[in-house]
Amino acid sequence: MKISYELIYSARKTIAIQIRPDGSLVVRAPGRTPRYRIEEFLAEKQDWIIKNTEKIQHQNEEKQNHALLPGERQEAIRLAAQMLSEKTAMYAERMGVTYGRITIREQKTRWGSCSSAGNLNYNWKLVLIPEQVMDYVVVHELAHRKEMNHSPAFYRVVEQAMPDYRIWQKWLREHGREY
C-alpha cells in the first residue's frame, strides 16, 4: 500500500509521524535520511497510521454530523440548559451535595467543570451525545463537591451515584475526549 505524505527534513535525530486534523500525514526526518529508510519506517508503522487516520476521519464525520444551523444551535443550547439543570438538581439530591450556579458554555476541550465555590460549567454539546454520557458528566462534576480531585476516593463517589460510569467514561475516551 502506497502512503502519501508530506516530508519535512529538520535537525532532528529520529523519524516522526504526525497525522493532521484533516487526516493528512506528515513525516519529519533527520536532514540526510534516505527515502528508502523513510519508506521502510512507514511500512513498519502502517497499521498505526491506518488506525489513527481512520479515527480522525471518523471524528471529522462526527463533527460534520453535529454541525447545526444558528437556530438549531440556539435551541440545542436552550435544551442543554434545561436538561442539565434538571439532572444536576436530581443527582445533587441523590448524592447529598449542593452547588452554586450553572453556566452553559461552548468549550473546545471540556464537557464540564466545577469551581471550588461549587459553580458548575457544562458544555452545551452534551445534548448531542447519548443521555447516559450527559448523566455521567453531571455526576462527575457533582462528585467534585465531595472530592476536588480525581483520586480513587473521587471515583468511589462517582461509582456510588452511577455504578456503570466506566462505560460512559470509555465512550467519551473513544470519541475524543477523556474524562
GROMACS .gro file of N, CA and C in nm:
model
  537
    1MET      N    1   0.083  -0.119   0.000
    1MET     CA    2   0.000   0.000   0.000
    1MET      C    3   0.087   0.124   0.000
    2LYS      N    4   0.062   0.213  -0.091
    2LYS     CA    5   0.138   0.338  -0.102
    2LYS      C    6   0.073   0.442  -0.012
    3ILE      N    7   0.153   0.500   0.076
    3ILE     CA    8   0.104   0.601   0.169
    3ILE      C    9   0.153   0.737   0.121
    4SER      N   10   0.060   0.832   0.103
    4SER     CA   11   0.104   0.966   0.063
    4SER      C   12   0.130   1.049   0.189
    5TYR      N   13   0.231   1.134   0.181
    5TYR     CA   14   0.270   1.212   0.297
    5TYR      C   15   0.350   1.334   0.253
    6GLU      N   16   0.359   1.429   0.345
    6GLU     CA   17   0.445   1.545   0.326
    6GLU      C   18   0.572   1.517   0.405
    7LEU      N   19   0.686   1.535   0.343
    7LEU     CA   20   0.813   1.509   0.409
    7LEU      C   21   0.879   1.641   0.448
    8ILE      N   22   0.918   1.650   0.574
    8ILE     CA   23   0.987   1.768   0.624
    8ILE      C   24   1.118   1.723   0.687
    9TYR      N   25   1.228   1.768   0.626
    9TYR     CA   26   1.360   1.739   0.684
    9TYR      C   27   1.391   1.848   0.786
   10SER      N   28   1.451   1.806   0.898
   10SER     CA   29   1.487   1.904   1.001
   10SER      C   30   1.604   1.851   1.082
   11ALA      N   31   1.650   1.933   1.175
   11ALA     CA   32   1.765   1.896   1.258
   11ALA      C   33   1.715   1.812   1.376
   12ARG      N   34   1.674   1.692   1.346
   12ARG     CA   35   1.626   1.601   1.450
   12ARG      C   36   1.703   1.470   1.436
   13LYS      N   37   1.687   1.381   1.534
   13LYS     CA   38   1.764   1.257   1.534
   13LYS      C   39   1.683   1.135   1.492
   14THR      N   40   1.550   1.147   1.496
   14THR     CA   41   1.466   1.032   1.464
   14THR      C   42   1.358   1.071   1.364
   15ILE      N   43   1.295   0.969   1.306
   15ILE     CA   44   1.182   0.992   1.216
   15ILE      C   45   1.055   0.995   1.301
   16ALA      N   46   0.968   1.088   1.269
   16ALA     CA   47   0.841   1.100   1.341
   16ALA      C   48   0.726   1.115   1.242
   17ILE      N   49   0.609   1.067   1.285
   17ILE     CA   50   0.488   1.075   1.203
   17ILE      C   51   0.387   1.162   1.276
   18GLN      N   52   0.319   1.246   1.200
   18GLN     CA   53   0.211   1.329   1.255
   18GLN      C   54   0.092   1.317   1.161
   19ILE      N   55  -0.026   1.298   1.220
   19ILE     CA   56  -0.148   1.300   1.141
   19ILE      C   57  -0.218   1.430   1.175
   20ARG      N   58  -0.237   1.512   1.074
   20ARG     CA   59  -0.301   1.642   1.094
   20ARG      C   60  -0.451   1.623   1.116
   21PRO      N   61  -0.516   1.726   1.171
   21PRO     CA   62  -0.660   1.717   1.193
   21PRO      C   63  -0.742   1.687   1.066
   22ASP      N   64  -0.689   1.725   0.949
   22ASP     CA   65  -0.761   1.694   0.825
   22ASP      C   66  -0.733   1.553   0.774
   23GLY      N   67  -0.650   1.477   0.848
   23GLY     CA   68  -0.620   1.339   0.812
   23GLY      C   69  -0.495   1.322   0.727
   24SER      N   70  -0.432   1.432   0.686
   24SER     CA   71  -0.311   1.420   0.605
   24SER      C   72  -0.192   1.381   0.693
   25LEU      N   73  -0.095   1.317   0.631
   25LEU     CA   74   0.020   1.263   0.703
   25LEU      C   75   0.143   1.349   0.680
   26VAL      N   76   0.217   1.376   0.787
   26VAL     CA   77   0.343   1.449   0.780
   26VAL      C   78   0.451   1.359   0.838
   27VAL      N   79   0.562   1.348   0.767
   27VAL     CA   80   0.677   1.273   0.817
   27VAL      C   81   0.790   1.373   0.838
   28ARG      N   82   0.846   1.372   0.956
   28ARG     CA   83   0.961   1.457   0.988
   28ARG      C   84   1.082   1.364   1.003
   29ALA      N   85   1.190   1.402   0.939
   29ALA     CA   86   1.307   1.314   0.938
   29ALA      C   87   1.435   1.395   0.948
   30PRO      N   88   1.542   1.332   1.001
   30PRO     CA   89   1.672   1.399   1.003
   30PRO      C   90   1.715   1.435   0.861
   31GLY      N   91   1.789   1.543   0.850
   31GLY     CA   92   1.827   1.600   0.721
   31GLY      C   93   1.877   1.507   0.612
   32ARG      N   94   1.951   1.405   0.644
   32ARG     CA   95   2.009   1.321   0.538
   32ARG      C   96   1.951   1.181   0.533
   33THR      N   97   1.833   1.164   0.586
   33THR     CA   98   1.771   1.031   0.586
   33THR      C   99   1.734   0.993   0.444
   34PRO      N  100   1.781   0.876   0.397
   34PRO     CA  101   1.745   0.835   0.261
   34PRO      C  102   1.596   0.800   0.250
   35ARG      N  103   1.540   0.822   0.133
   35ARG     CA  104   1.398   0.797   0.108
   35ARG      C  105   1.361   0.653   0.141
   36TYR      N  106   1.447   0.556   0.105
   36TYR     CA  107   1.413   0.416   0.130
   36TYR      C  108   1.396   0.389   0.279
   37ARG      N  109   1.473   0.457   0.365
   37ARG     CA  110   1.460   0.438   0.510
   37ARG      C  111   1.326   0.494   0.560
   38ILE      N  112   1.286   0.606   0.504
   38ILE     CA  113   1.157   0.664   0.540
   38ILE      C  114   1.044   0.570   0.497
   39GLU      N  115   1.055   0.514   0.377
   39GLU     CA  116   0.953   0.420   0.327
   39GLU      C  117   0.949   0.295   0.415
   40GLU      N  118   1.064   0.245   0.458
   40GLU     CA  119   1.067   0.130   0.549
   40GLU      C  120   0.997   0.163   0.681
   41PHE      N  121   1.027   0.280   0.733
   41PHE     CA  122   0.966   0.325   0.858
   41PHE      C  123   0.814   0.331   0.844
   42LEU      N  124   0.766   0.387   0.734
   42LEU     CA  125   0.621   0.396   0.710
   42LEU      C  126   0.559   0.258   0.697
   43ALA      N  127   0.629   0.165   0.635
   43ALA     CA  128   0.578   0.029   0.621
   43ALA      C  129   0.566  -0.037   0.760
   44GLU      N  130   0.665  -0.013   0.846
   44GLU     CA  131   0.660  -0.067   0.983
   44GLU      C  132   0.542  -0.009   1.063
   45LYS      N  133   0.509   0.116   1.037
   45LYS     CA  134   0.405   0.186   1.113
   45LYS      C  135   0.270   0.189   1.041
   46GLN      N  136   0.257   0.112   0.934
   46GLN     CA  137   0.137   0.116   0.851
   46GLN      C  138   0.009   0.091   0.931
   47ASP      N  139   0.008  -0.010   1.017
   47ASP     CA  140  -0.113  -0.040   1.095
   47ASP      C  141  -0.151   0.078   1.185
   48TRP      N  142  -0.053   0.138   1.250
   48TRP     CA  143  -0.077   0.254   1.335
   48TRP      C  144  -0.133   0.370   1.253
   49ILE      N  145  -0.073   0.393   1.137
   49ILE     CA  146  -0.116   0.504   1.051
   49ILE      C  147  -0.261   0.484   1.007
   50ILE      N  148  -0.295   0.364   0.962
   50ILE     CA  149  -0.431   0.336   0.915
   50ILE      C  150  -0.531   0.353   1.030
   51LYS      N  151  -0.499   0.293   1.145
   51LYS     CA  152  -0.589   0.301   1.260
   51LYS      C  153  -0.616   0.445   1.300
   52ASN      N  154  -0.512   0.525   1.311
   52ASN     CA  155  -0.528   0.662   1.358
   52ASN      C  156  -0.584   0.756   1.252
   53THR      N  157  -0.556   0.730   1.126
   53THR     CA  158  -0.616   0.809   1.019
   53THR      C  159  -0.766   0.784   1.015
   54GLU      N  160  -0.807   0.657   1.028
   54GLU     CA  161  -0.950   0.624   1.030
   54GLU      C  162  -1.018   0.688   1.150
   55LYS      N  163  -0.950   0.690   1.266
   55LYS     CA  164  -1.007   0.752   1.386
   55LYS      C  165  -1.032   0.901   1.363
   56ILE      N  166  -0.936   0.969   1.303
   56ILE     CA  167  -0.950   1.112   1.277
   56ILE      C  168  -1.061   1.137   1.174
   57GLN      N  169  -1.068   1.053   1.071
   57GLN     CA  170  -1.175   1.068   0.972
   57GLN      C  171  -1.312   1.050   1.038
   58HIS      N  172  -1.321   0.952   1.127
   58HIS     CA  173  -1.447   0.928   1.199
   58HIS      C  174  -1.483   1.050   1.284
   59GLN      N  175  -1.386   1.105   1.354
   59GLN     CA  176  -1.411   1.224   1.437
   59GLN      C  177  -1.456   1.342   1.350
   60ASN      N  178  -1.394   1.358   1.232
   60ASN     CA  179  -1.434   1.466   1.142
   60ASN      C  180  -1.576   1.446   1.091
   61GLU      N  181  -1.614   1.321   1.062
   61GLU     CA  182  -1.751   1.292   1.019
   61GLU      C  183  -1.849   1.324   1.131
   62GLU      N  184  -1.813   1.288   1.255
   62GLU     CA  185  -1.899   1.317   1.370
   62GLU      C  186  -1.919   1.468   1.383
   63LYS      N  187  -1.812   1.545   1.365
   63LYS     CA  188  -1.823   1.690   1.375
   63LYS      C  189  -1.916   1.744   1.267
   64GLN      N  190  -1.904   1.692   1.145
   64GLN     CA  191  -1.992   1.737   1.036
   64GLN      C  192  -2.137   1.701   1.065
   65ASN      N  193  -2.158   1.583   1.121
   65ASN     CA  194  -2.295   1.540   1.154
   65ASN      C  195  -2.356   1.627   1.263
   66HIS      N  196  -2.271   1.688   1.347
   66HIS     CA  197  -2.320   1.771   1.456
   66HIS      C  198  -2.322   1.919   1.420
   67ALA      N  199  -2.294   1.952   1.294
   67ALA     CA  200  -2.298   2.092   1.252
   67ALA      C  201  -2.445   2.137   1.252
   68LEU      N  202  -2.473   2.244   1.324
   68LEU     CA  203  -2.609   2.292   1.337
   68LEU      C  204  -2.624   2.430   1.274
   69LEU      N  205  -2.742   2.457   1.225
   69LEU     CA  206  -2.775   2.591   1.178
   69LEU      C  207  -2.790   2.682   1.300
   70PRO      N  208  -2.775   2.815   1.284
   70PRO     CA  209  -2.783   2.904   1.400
   70PRO      C  210  -2.908   2.884   1.486
   71GLY      N  211  -3.024   2.871   1.424
   71GLY     CA  212  -3.148   2.850   1.501
   71GLY      C  213  -3.146   2.718   1.576
   72GLU      N  214  -3.094   2.614   1.511
   72GLU     CA  215  -3.084   2.483   1.575
   72GLU      C  216  -2.987   2.488   1.692
   73ARG      N  217  -2.881   2.562   1.674
   73ARG     CA  218  -2.779   2.576   1.780
   73ARG      C  219  -2.841   2.642   1.903
   74GLN      N  220  -2.915   2.751   1.883
   74GLN     CA  221  -2.980   2.820   1.995
   74GLN      C  222  -3.078   2.727   2.066
   75GLU      N  223  -3.152   2.648   1.990
   75GLU     CA  224  -3.248   2.554   2.050
   75GLU      C  225  -3.172   2.447   2.130
   76ALA      N  226  -3.059   2.400   2.076
   76ALA     CA  227  -2.978   2.300   2.147
   76ALA      C  228  -2.923   2.356   2.277
   77ILE      N  229  -2.880   2.480   2.277
   77ILE     CA  230  -2.828   2.545   2.399
   77ILE      C  231  -2.940   2.558   2.502
   78ARG      N  232  -3.060   2.598   2.458
   78ARG     CA  233  -3.175   2.609   2.549
   78ARG      C  234  -3.209   2.473   2.609
   79LEU      N  235  -3.210   2.370   2.524
   79LEU     CA  236  -3.240   2.235   2.570
   79LEU      C  237  -3.133   2.186   2.669
   80ALA      N  238  -3.006   2.215   2.638
   80ALA     CA  239  -2.896   2.176   2.728
   80ALA      C  240  -2.914   2.241   2.865
   81ALA      N  241  -2.947   2.369   2.867
   81ALA     CA  242  -2.965   2.439   2.994
   81ALA      C  243  -3.076   2.375   3.076
   82GLN      N  244  -3.186   2.344   3.010
   82GLN     CA  245  -3.299   2.283   3.081
   82GLN      C  246  -3.263   2.143   3.133
   83MET      N  247  -3.210   2.059   3.046
   83MET     CA  248  -3.179   1.921   3.085
   83MET      C  249  -3.072   1.916   3.193
   84LEU      N  250  -2.968   1.997   3.177
   84LEU     CA  251  -2.858   1.993   3.273
   84LEU      C  252  -2.900   2.049   3.409
   85SER      N  253  -2.987   2.148   3.409
   85SER     CA  254  -3.039   2.199   3.537
   85SER      C  255  -3.119   2.091   3.609
   86GLU      N  256  -3.206   2.023   3.536
   86GLU     CA  257  -3.288   1.917   3.596
   86GLU      C  258  -3.201   1.802   3.646
   87LYS      N  259  -3.109   1.758   3.563
   87LYS     CA  260  -3.023   1.645   3.601
   87LYS      C  261  -2.934   1.681   3.720
   88THR      N  262  -2.881   1.802   3.721
   88THR     CA  263  -2.794   1.845   3.830
   88THR      C  264  -2.872   1.847   3.962
   89ALA      N  265  -2.992   1.900   3.960
   89ALA     CA  266  -3.074   1.904   4.082
   89ALA      C  267  -3.104   1.763   4.131
   90MET      N  268  -3.141   1.674   4.040
   90MET     CA  269  -3.175   1.537   4.078
   90MET      C  270  -3.054   1.463   4.137
   91TYR      N  271  -2.940   1.469   4.067
   91TYR     CA  272  -2.822   1.397   4.115
   91TYR      C  273  -2.764   1.461   4.242
   92ALA      N  274  -2.771   1.593   4.253
   92ALA     CA  275  -2.719   1.659   4.374
   92ALA      C  276  -2.797   1.612   4.496
   93GLU      N  277  -2.928   1.599   4.482
   93GLU     CA  278  -3.009   1.550   4.593
   93GLU      C  279  -2.971   1.407   4.628
   94ARG      N  280  -2.958   1.322   4.526
   94ARG     CA  281  -2.920   1.181   4.549
   94ARG      C  282  -2.783   1.169   4.616
   95MET      N  283  -2.690   1.255   4.575
   95MET     CA  284  -2.553   1.247   4.623
   95MET      C  285  -2.532   1.325   4.752
   96GLY      N  286  -2.631   1.404   4.794
   96GLY     CA  287  -2.620   1.482   4.917
   96GLY      C  288  -2.521   1.596   4.906
   97VAL      N  289  -2.520   1.663   4.791
   97VAL     CA  290  -2.428   1.776   4.772
   97VAL      C  291  -2.507   1.900   4.729
   98THR      N  292  -2.444   2.014   4.745
   98THR     CA  293  -2.502   2.140   4.698
   98THR      C  294  -2.412   2.194   4.587
   99TYR      N  295  -2.463   2.294   4.516
   99TYR     CA  296  -2.384   2.356   4.411
   99TYR      C  297  -2.429   2.501   4.396
  100GLY      N  298  -2.348   2.579   4.329
  100GLY     CA  299  -2.380   2.720   4.306
  100GLY      C  300  -2.457   2.736   4.176
  101ARG      N  301  -2.411   2.825   4.094
  101ARG     CA  302  -2.483   2.849   3.968
  101ARG      C  303  -2.434   2.752   3.859
  102ILE      N  304  -2.520   2.734   3.761
  102ILE     CA  305  -2.489   2.650   3.645
  102ILE      C  306  -2.475   2.743   3.525
  103THR      N  307  -2.364   2.727   3.452
  103THR     CA  308  -2.341   2.805   3.330
  103THR      C  309  -2.326   2.709   3.214
  104ILE      N  310  -2.389   2.741   3.103
  104ILE     CA  311  -2.378   2.660   2.982
  104ILE      C  312  -2.284   2.733   2.888
  105ARG      N  313  -2.180   2.664   2.842
  105ARG     CA  314  -2.077   2.724   2.758
  105ARG      C  315  -2.051   2.638   2.636
  106GLU      N  316  -1.964   2.689   2.551
  106GLU     CA  317  -1.914   2.607   2.440
  106GLU      C  318  -1.763   2.598   2.458
  107GLN      N  319  -1.721   2.488   2.521
  107GLN     CA  320  -1.579   2.468   2.547
  107GLN      C  321  -1.523   2.372   2.442
  108LYS      N  322  -1.404   2.397   2.399
  108LYS     CA  323  -1.343   2.311   2.297
  108LYS      C  324  -1.289   2.182   2.355
  109THR      N  325  -1.242   2.185   2.479
  109THR     CA  326  -1.174   2.067   2.533
  109THR      C  327  -1.240   2.007   2.655
  110ARG      N  328  -1.348   2.066   2.705
  110ARG     CA  329  -1.409   2.015   2.828
  110ARG      C  330  -1.557   1.992   2.811
  111TRP      N  331  -1.606   1.892   2.880
  111TRP     CA  332  -1.751   1.868   2.887
  111TRP      C  333  -1.811   1.943   3.004
  112GLY      N  334  -1.730   1.965   3.108
  112GLY     CA  335  -1.781   2.035   3.225
  112GLY      C  336  -1.668   2.067   3.319
  113SER      N  337  -1.702   2.148   3.419
  113SER     CA  338  -1.604   2.179   3.524
  113SER      C  339  -1.680   2.223   3.648
  114CYS      N  340  -1.611   2.215   3.762
  114CYS     CA  341  -1.668   2.255   3.890
  114CYS      C  342  -1.565   2.343   3.961
  115SER      N  343  -1.605   2.464   3.996
  115SER     CA  344  -1.513   2.554   4.066
  115SER      C  345  -1.511   2.520   4.215
  116SER      N  346  -1.411   2.572   4.284
  116SER     CA  347  -1.402   2.547   4.428
  116SER      C  348  -1.520   2.609   4.503
  117ALA      N  349  -1.586   2.709   4.442
  117ALA     CA  350  -1.704   2.771   4.502
  117ALA      C  351  -1.831   2.688   4.474
  118GLY      N  352  -1.817   2.583   4.394
  118GLY     CA  353  -1.931   2.497   4.366
  118GLY      C  354  -2.011   2.536   4.243
  119ASN      N  355  -1.959   2.630   4.164
  119ASN     CA  356  -2.026   2.667   4.040
  119ASN      C  357  -1.992   2.566   3.932
  120LEU      N  358  -2.093   2.530   3.853
  120LEU     CA  359  -2.077   2.427   3.752
  120LEU      C  360  -2.085   2.487   3.612
  121ASN      N  361  -1.994   2.445   3.527
  121ASN     CA  362  -1.997   2.482   3.385
  121ASN      C  363  -2.017   2.355   3.306
  122TYR      N  364  -2.109   2.359   3.211
  122TYR     CA  365  -2.132   2.245   3.123
  122TYR      C  366  -2.122   2.291   2.978
  123ASN      N  367  -2.075   2.200   2.894
  123ASN     CA  368  -2.069   2.224   2.751
  123ASN      C  369  -2.207   2.194   2.692
  124TRP      N  370  -2.263   2.286   2.616
  124TRP     CA  371  -2.397   2.266   2.559
  124TRP      C  372  -2.401   2.146   2.466
  125LYS      N  373  -2.287   2.107   2.411
  125LYS     CA  374  -2.284   1.995   2.315
  125LYS      C  375  -2.314   1.861   2.381
  126LEU      N  376  -2.329   1.861   2.513
  126LEU     CA  377  -2.371   1.738   2.582
  126LEU      C  378  -2.506   1.688   2.530
  127VAL      N  379  -2.589   1.779   2.477
  127VAL     CA  380  -2.719   1.734   2.424
  127VAL      C  381  -2.705   1.659   2.293
  128LEU      N  382  -2.587   1.661   2.234
  128LEU     CA  383  -2.565   1.594   2.105
  128LEU      C  384  -2.512   1.451   2.121
  129ILE      N  385  -2.486   1.410   2.244
  129ILE     CA  386  -2.430   1.277   2.268
  129ILE      C  387  -2.530   1.196   2.351
  130PRO      N  388  -2.506   1.065   2.370
  130PRO     CA  389  -2.603   0.985   2.446
  130PRO      C  390  -2.632   1.042   2.585
  131GLU      N  391  -2.759   1.035   2.625
  131GLU     CA  392  -2.802   1.095   2.750
  131GLU      C  393  -2.730   1.036   2.872
  132GLN      N  394  -2.696   0.907   2.867
  132GLN     CA  395  -2.625   0.846   2.980
  132GLN      C  396  -2.487   0.910   2.998
  133VAL      N  397  -2.427   0.956   2.887
  133VAL     CA  398  -2.297   1.023   2.896
  133VAL      C  399  -2.317   1.160   2.963
  134MET      N  400  -2.425   1.229   2.928
  134MET     CA  401  -2.458   1.355   2.994
  134MET      C  402  -2.474   1.332   3.144
  135ASP      N  403  -2.545   1.225   3.181
  135ASP     CA  404  -2.563   1.193   3.323
  135ASP      C  405  -2.427   1.173   3.390
  136TYR      N  406  -2.340   1.100   3.323
  136TYR     CA  407  -2.207   1.076   3.380
  136TYR      C  408  -2.132   1.207   3.404
  137VAL      N  409  -2.138   1.299   3.309
  137VAL     CA  410  -2.068   1.428   3.325
  137VAL      C  411  -2.125   1.503   3.446
  138VAL      N  412  -2.257   1.503   3.461
  138VAL     CA  413  -2.320   1.570   3.576
  138VAL      C  414  -2.272   1.506   3.707
  139VAL      N  415  -2.276   1.374   3.713
  139VAL     CA  416  -2.230   1.303   3.835
  139VAL      C  417  -2.083   1.333   3.861
  140HIS      N  418  -2.003   1.332   3.756
  140HIS     CA  419  -1.859   1.360   3.768
  140HIS      C  420  -1.837   1.498   3.830
  141GLU      N  421  -1.907   1.598   3.778
  141GLU     CA  422  -1.888   1.735   3.831
  141GLU      C  423  -1.938   1.746   3.974
  142LEU      N  424  -2.051   1.686   4.003
  142LEU     CA  425  -2.103   1.692   4.140
  142LEU      C  426  -2.015   1.616   4.239
  143ALA      N  427  -1.948   1.512   4.193
  143ALA     CA  428  -1.856   1.438   4.281
  143ALA      C  429  -1.742   1.528   4.328
  144HIS      N  430  -1.710   1.630   4.247
  144HIS     CA  431  -1.607   1.726   4.289
  144HIS      C  432  -1.652   1.808   4.410
  145ARG      N  433  -1.780   1.809   4.441
  145ARG     CA  434  -1.827   1.878   4.561
  145ARG      C  435  -1.785   1.804   4.687
  146LYS      N  436  -1.750   1.675   4.672
  146LYS     CA  437  -1.701   1.596   4.786
  146LYS      C  438  -1.549   1.577   4.777
  147GLU      N  439  -1.499   1.558   4.657
  147GLU     CA  440  -1.355   1.535   4.635
  147GLU      C  441  -1.311   1.624   4.518
  148MET      N  442  -1.230   1.726   4.546
  148MET     CA  443  -1.190   1.821   4.442
  148MET      C  444  -1.064   1.773   4.370
  149ASN      N  445  -1.067   1.648   4.325
  149ASN     CA  446  -0.952   1.588   4.258
  149ASN      C  447  -1.003   1.468   4.179
  150HIS      N  448  -0.913   1.389   4.126
  150HIS     CA  449  -0.951   1.266   4.055
  150HIS      C  450  -0.886   1.145   4.122
  151SER      N  451  -0.892   1.142   4.252
  151SER     CA  452  -0.833   1.034   4.331
  151SER      C  453  -0.924   0.911   4.330
  152PRO      N  454  -0.875   0.798   4.384
  152PRO     CA  455  -0.964   0.682   4.400
  152PRO      C  456  -1.088   0.715   4.483
  153ALA      N  457  -1.074   0.801   4.584
  153ALA     CA  458  -1.190   0.841   4.665
  153ALA      C  459  -1.293   0.915   4.579
  154PHE      N  460  -1.246   0.998   4.487
  154PHE     CA  461  -1.336   1.069   4.396
  154PHE      C  462  -1.416   0.969   4.313
  155TYR      N  463  -1.347   0.872   4.254
  155TYR     CA  464  -1.417   0.775   4.169
  155TYR      C  465  -1.509   0.683   4.250
  156ARG      N  466  -1.483   0.666   4.378
  156ARG     CA  467  -1.579   0.592   4.463
  156ARG      C  468  -1.709   0.672   4.477
  157VAL      N  469  -1.697   0.803   4.490
  157VAL     CA  470  -1.817   0.889   4.497
  157VAL      C  471  -1.895   0.878   4.365
  158VAL      N  472  -1.825   0.885   4.253
  158VAL     CA  473  -1.890   0.871   4.122
  158VAL      C  474  -1.959   0.737   4.112
  159GLU      N  475  -1.889   0.630   4.152
  159GLU     CA  476  -1.944   0.495   4.141
  159GLU      C  477  -2.067   0.474   4.229
  160GLN      N  478  -2.070   0.537   4.345
  160GLN     CA  479  -2.188   0.526   4.432
  160GLN      C  480  -2.312   0.581   4.362
  161ALA      N  481  -2.295   0.691   4.290
  161ALA     CA  482  -2.408   0.753   4.222
  161ALA      C  483  -2.439   0.687   4.088
  162MET      N  484  -2.335   0.631   4.024
  162MET     CA  485  -2.351   0.573   3.891
  162MET      C  486  -2.258   0.452   3.879
  163PRO      N  487  -2.305   0.335   3.921
  163PRO     CA  488  -2.220   0.216   3.923
  163PRO      C  489  -2.160   0.179   3.786
  164ASP      N  490  -2.228   0.212   3.676
  164ASP     CA  491  -2.177   0.176   3.543
  164ASP      C  492  -2.103   0.292   3.476
  165TYR      N  493  -2.050   0.387   3.555
  165TYR     CA  494  -1.988   0.507   3.497
  165TYR      C  495  -1.873   0.474   3.401
  166ARG      N  496  -1.804   0.364   3.422
  166ARG     CA  497  -1.689   0.332   3.337
  166ARG      C  498  -1.729   0.315   3.190
  167ILE      N  499  -1.850   0.267   3.166
  167ILE     CA  500  -1.900   0.252   3.028
  167ILE      C  501  -1.904   0.389   2.960
  168TRP      N  502  -1.956   0.488   3.030
  168TRP     CA  503  -1.974   0.621   2.972
  168TRP      C  504  -1.843   0.698   2.968
  169GLN      N  505  -1.758   0.671   3.064
  169GLN     CA  506  -1.623   0.731   3.062
  169GLN      C  507  -1.547   0.678   2.940
  170LYS      N  508  -1.562   0.550   2.914
  170LYS     CA  509  -1.497   0.487   2.797
  170LYS      C  510  -1.555   0.546   2.668
  171TRP      N  511  -1.686   0.569   2.665
  171TRP     CA  512  -1.748   0.627   2.546
  171TRP      C  513  -1.683   0.762   2.515
  172LEU      N  514  -1.666   0.844   2.617
  172LEU     CA  515  -1.603   0.975   2.597
  172LEU      C  516  -1.460   0.960   2.546
  173ARG      N  517  -1.385   0.868   2.604
  173ARG     CA  518  -1.247   0.845   2.563
  173ARG      C  519  -1.240   0.803   2.416
  174GLU      N  520  -1.332   0.715   2.376
  174GLU     CA  521  -1.333   0.664   2.238
  174GLU      C  522  -1.380   0.768   2.138
  175HIS      N  523  -1.446   0.871   2.186
  175HIS     CA  524  -1.496   0.975   2.098
  175HIS      C  525  -1.416   1.105   2.111
  176GLY      N  526  -1.293   1.091   2.158
  176GLY     CA  527  -1.200   1.202   2.150
  176GLY      C  528  -1.185   1.289   2.271
  177ARG      N  529  -1.259   1.264   2.376
  177ARG     CA  530  -1.241   1.347   2.497
  177ARG      C  531  -1.239   1.258   2.619
  178GLU      N  532  -1.125   1.256   2.681
  178GLU     CA  533  -1.111   1.176   2.804
  178GLU      C  534  -1.174   1.254   2.917
  179TYR      N  535  -1.227   1.180   3.013
  179TYR     CA  536  -1.293   1.247   3.125
  179TYR      C  537  -1.285   1.160   3.246
   0.00000   0.00000   0.00000
